């Protein structure tokens, strides 16, 4: 199943069709391997209510989708959606290798025009793509409206994302680390200056947990819970429709 993308191409599309070759490696290195644990915690949060249908938005190379497929009940339908065909190709290969190729489906689509009927999913999930979709992105409000539309009443939006530590000293250390390590290393390993310049700047300037909660509540979610990870460098939000 494929969803034709709006024309002209949506925001950041060029960055995410250029990044794939070393994408996973860069992620593991810049998070000192913690991204795996954070996705696993997000997986457990997604599966807590034994959902029947789950959608991973901005699934990229499929790590969260695959993690959910490994741990979910056999009758749980799991879909990964992304607008980057190269990312989706890698995701499909990884799912096959992990032995869950038949448990998941991957769809090319745009997060602000989700190709599903109203009230389809018990859970929508997103790992490290929420910032891309909401920070200074014109599709922010339409993305949130679409998530609310495709979630069933009482359905949950589980978000794992980089965050701003509350403690000002830890926040300064985190920003220093992003500037002097994440940005240059990402550029060297991927060869993509624009992508990692954007990544670093958006991480440093991204909203605080309070601002993310306000964004979700004003979009129409009725409850938002937040759990900080690694001194608040990342966090998991669970927003209820
Ligand atoms: C930083 S990557 C995260 C990928 C993956 N979820 C992970 O945990 O590694 C962001 C992903 O979101 C996708 N993306 C960004 N904006 C999108 C949009 N408007 N519609 C669909 N996918 C989008 C990108 O193609 C990319 O694969």
Tab-separated table of C-alpha atoms in Angstrom, residues 34-219:
chain	number	residue	atom	x	y	z
A	34	UNK	CA	20.783	4.152	24.681
A	35	UNK	CA	18.393	4.597	21.747
A	36	UNK	CA	17.762	0.824	21.783
A	37	UNK	CA	16.721	0.839	25.435
A	38	UNK	CA	14.559	3.933	24.903
A	39	UNK	CA	12.725	2.303	21.988
A	40	UNK	CA	12.235	-0.837	24.074
A	41	UNK	CA	10.638	1.220	26.857
A	42	UNK	CA	8.432	2.900	24.241
A	43	UNK	CA	7.507	-0.562	22.915
A	44	UNK	CA	6.418	-1.667	26.388
A	45	UNK	CA	4.366	1.525	26.777
A	46	UNK	CA	2.694	0.863	23.394
A	47	UNK	CA	1.839	-2.742	24.208
A	48	UNK	CA	0.721	-2.137	27.803
A	49	UNK	CA	-2.973	-2.103	26.861
A	50	UNK	CA	-2.688	-5.120	24.499
A	51	UNK	CA	-3.652	-3.118	21.415
A	52	UNK	CA	-5.254	-4.715	18.384
A	53	UNK	CA	-3.865	-2.215	15.847
A	54	UNK	CA	-0.695	-0.127	16.168
A	55	UNK	CA	0.799	2.470	13.813
A	56	UNK	CA	4.470	3.566	13.971
A	57	UNK	CA	4.661	7.027	12.369
A	58	UNK	CA	7.983	8.114	10.817
A	59	UNK	CA	9.132	4.520	11.311
A	60	UNK	CA	12.430	5.162	9.488
A	61	UNK	CA	14.506	1.980	9.330
A	62	UNK	CA	11.890	0.175	11.395
A	63	UNK	CA	13.482	-0.348	14.818
A	64	UNK	CA	10.368	0.492	16.858
A	65	UNK	CA	8.046	-1.343	14.442
A	66	UNK	CA	10.214	-4.472	14.631
A	67	UNK	CA	10.566	-4.261	18.393
A	68	UNK	CA	6.754	-4.119	18.698
A	69	UNK	CA	6.344	-7.054	16.298
A	70	UNK	CA	8.673	-9.159	18.438
A	71	UNK	CA	6.833	-8.516	21.685
A	72	UNK	CA	3.187	-8.042	20.672
A	73	UNK	CA	0.420	-10.639	20.810
A	74	UNK	CA	0.167	-12.662	17.610
A	75	UNK	CA	-3.124	-11.010	16.599
A	76	UNK	CA	-1.788	-7.432	16.909
A	77	UNK	CA	-1.607	-5.708	13.510
A	78	UNK	CA	1.493	-3.526	13.236
A	79	UNK	CA	2.041	-0.899	10.541
A	80	UNK	CA	5.060	1.340	9.962
A	81	UNK	CA	4.621	4.531	7.911
A	82	UNK	CA	7.276	6.838	6.521
A	83	UNK	CA	7.612	9.230	3.593
A	84	UNK	CA	11.186	8.144	2.776
A	85	UNK	CA	11.359	5.151	0.387
A	86	UNK	CA	15.067	4.411	1.183
A	87	UNK	CA	14.261	4.250	4.906
A	88	UNK	CA	11.345	1.894	4.198
A	89	UNK	CA	13.515	-0.404	2.075
A	90	UNK	CA	15.954	-0.823	4.954
A	91	UNK	CA	13.032	-1.362	7.364
A	92	UNK	CA	11.614	-4.178	5.215
A	93	UNK	CA	15.010	-5.922	4.979
A	94	UNK	CA	15.539	-5.632	8.733
A	95	UNK	CA	12.070	-7.013	9.470
A	96	UNK	CA	12.757	-10.029	7.233
A	97	UNK	CA	16.116	-10.645	8.914
A	98	UNK	CA	14.492	-10.354	12.337
A	99	UNK	CA	11.927	-12.979	11.301
A	100	UNK	CA	8.947	-10.620	11.621
A	101	UNK	CA	8.557	-9.725	7.938
A	102	UNK	CA	5.069	-11.229	7.852
A	103	UNK	CA	3.999	-9.633	11.129
A	104	UNK	CA	4.407	-6.042	9.901
A	105	UNK	CA	3.503	-3.947	6.900
A	106	UNK	CA	5.367	-0.829	5.818
A	107	UNK	CA	3.607	1.984	3.992
A	108	UNK	CA	4.951	5.054	2.222
A	109	UNK	CA	2.924	7.990	3.481
A	110	UNK	CA	2.870	11.491	4.891
A	111	UNK	CA	2.256	12.018	8.613
A	112	UNK	CA	-0.081	14.946	8.005
A	113	UNK	CA	-2.280	12.980	5.553
A	114	UNK	CA	-2.548	9.531	7.114
A	115	UNK	CA	-4.006	7.014	4.641
A	116	UNK	CA	-6.353	5.315	7.129
A	117	UNK	CA	-10.034	5.629	8.077
A	118	UNK	CA	-11.110	7.381	11.287
A	119	UNK	CA	-10.684	5.458	14.565
A	120	UNK	CA	-8.456	2.716	13.116
A	121	UNK	CA	-5.719	2.383	15.753
A	122	UNK	CA	-5.564	1.652	19.471
A	123	UNK	CA	-2.035	3.078	19.590
A	124	UNK	CA	-0.036	5.388	17.366
A	125	UNK	CA	3.658	5.505	18.196
A	126	UNK	CA	6.551	7.680	17.125
A	127	UNK	CA	10.252	7.383	17.933
A	128	UNK	CA	12.563	10.331	17.323
A	129	UNK	CA	10.367	11.772	14.578
A	130	UNK	CA	7.989	13.860	16.732
A	131	UNK	CA	10.518	16.692	16.924
A	132	UNK	CA	10.867	16.671	13.123
A	133	UNK	CA	7.109	16.869	12.727
A	134	UNK	CA	6.387	19.533	15.318
A	135	UNK	CA	9.416	21.816	15.712
A	136	UNK	CA	8.970	24.755	13.336
A	137	UNK	CA	7.233	22.411	10.907
A	138	UNK	CA	4.166	23.780	9.082
A	139	UNK	CA	2.586	20.307	9.159
A	140	UNK	CA	2.599	20.208	12.993
A	141	UNK	CA	-1.113	20.920	13.585
A	142	UNK	CA	-2.325	18.775	10.692
A	143	UNK	CA	-0.156	15.903	11.936
A	144	UNK	CA	-1.663	16.086	15.435
A	145	UNK	CA	-5.184	16.363	13.994
A	146	UNK	CA	-4.523	13.292	11.844
A	147	UNK	CA	-3.248	11.281	14.814
A	148	UNK	CA	-6.418	12.164	16.737
A	149	UNK	CA	-8.556	11.225	13.749
A	150	UNK	CA	-7.026	7.752	13.210
A	151	UNK	CA	-6.924	6.877	16.933
A	152	UNK	CA	-9.917	5.141	18.480
A	153	UNK	CA	-11.566	6.988	21.392
A	154	UNK	CA	-9.347	6.312	24.414
A	155	UNK	CA	-6.471	5.413	22.056
A	156	UNK	CA	-2.943	6.480	22.975
A	157	UNK	CA	-0.174	8.357	21.196
A	158	UNK	CA	3.188	7.108	22.549
A	159	UNK	CA	6.094	9.426	21.790
A	160	UNK	CA	9.773	8.819	22.528
A	161	UNK	CA	11.862	11.854	21.744
A	162	UNK	CA	14.953	13.810	22.735
A	163	UNK	CA	14.127	16.354	25.388
A	164	UNK	CA	15.350	19.282	27.447
A	165	UNK	CA	16.699	18.291	30.888
A	166	UNK	CA	15.047	20.411	33.603
A	167	UNK	CA	18.277	20.941	35.538
A	168	UNK	CA	20.085	23.881	33.904
A	169	UNK	CA	23.589	22.412	34.452
A	170	UNK	CA	22.611	19.059	32.886
A	171	UNK	CA	20.868	20.929	30.057
A	172	UNK	CA	24.048	22.936	29.349
A	173	UNK	CA	26.114	19.698	29.333
A	174	UNK	CA	23.599	18.073	26.993
A	175	UNK	CA	23.723	21.018	24.555
A	176	UNK	CA	27.530	21.050	24.698
A	177	UNK	CA	27.588	17.325	23.868
A	178	UNK	CA	25.230	17.865	20.919
A	179	UNK	CA	27.297	20.759	19.534
A	180	UNK	CA	30.799	19.294	19.908
A	181	UNK	CA	30.089	15.588	19.418
A	182	UNK	CA	26.726	14.779	17.808
A	183	UNK	CA	26.861	17.389	15.053
A	184	UNK	CA	30.449	16.835	13.799
A	185	UNK	CA	30.255	13.061	14.168
A	186	UNK	CA	26.937	12.885	12.325
A	187	UNK	CA	28.378	15.016	9.525
A	188	UNK	CA	31.558	12.911	9.277
A	189	UNK	CA	29.786	9.522	9.373
A	190	UNK	CA	26.932	10.429	7.058
A	191	UNK	CA	28.619	13.048	4.881
A	192	UNK	CA	25.361	14.993	5.112
A	193	UNK	CA	26.099	18.470	6.499
A	194	UNK	CA	22.546	19.827	6.171
A	195	UNK	CA	20.926	16.842	7.903
A	196	UNK	CA	23.101	16.890	11.005
A	197	UNK	CA	23.180	20.673	11.267
A	198	UNK	CA	19.372	20.578	11.323
A	199	UNK	CA	19.356	17.618	13.735
A	200	UNK	CA	21.685	19.316	16.237
A	201	UNK	CA	19.973	22.711	16.138
A	202	UNK	CA	16.497	21.240	16.476
A	203	UNK	CA	17.632	19.090	19.437
A	204	UNK	CA	19.053	22.128	21.215
A	205	UNK	CA	16.038	24.324	20.569
A	206	UNK	CA	13.270	21.721	20.884
A	207	UNK	CA	10.401	22.310	23.308
A	208	UNK	CA	10.543	21.513	27.025
A	209	UNK	CA	8.334	18.676	28.350
A	210	UNK	CA	5.819	21.294	29.598
A	211	UNK	CA	5.617	22.868	26.139
A	212	UNK	CA	5.140	19.457	24.467
A	213	UNK	CA	2.327	18.685	26.923
A	214	UNK	CA	0.665	22.040	26.129
A	215	UNK	CA	0.991	21.361	22.400
A	216	UNK	CA	-0.684	17.959	22.749
A	217	UNK	CA	-3.438	19.191	25.083
A	218	UNK	CA	-4.283	22.167	22.893
A	219	UNK	CA	-4.452	19.845	19.862
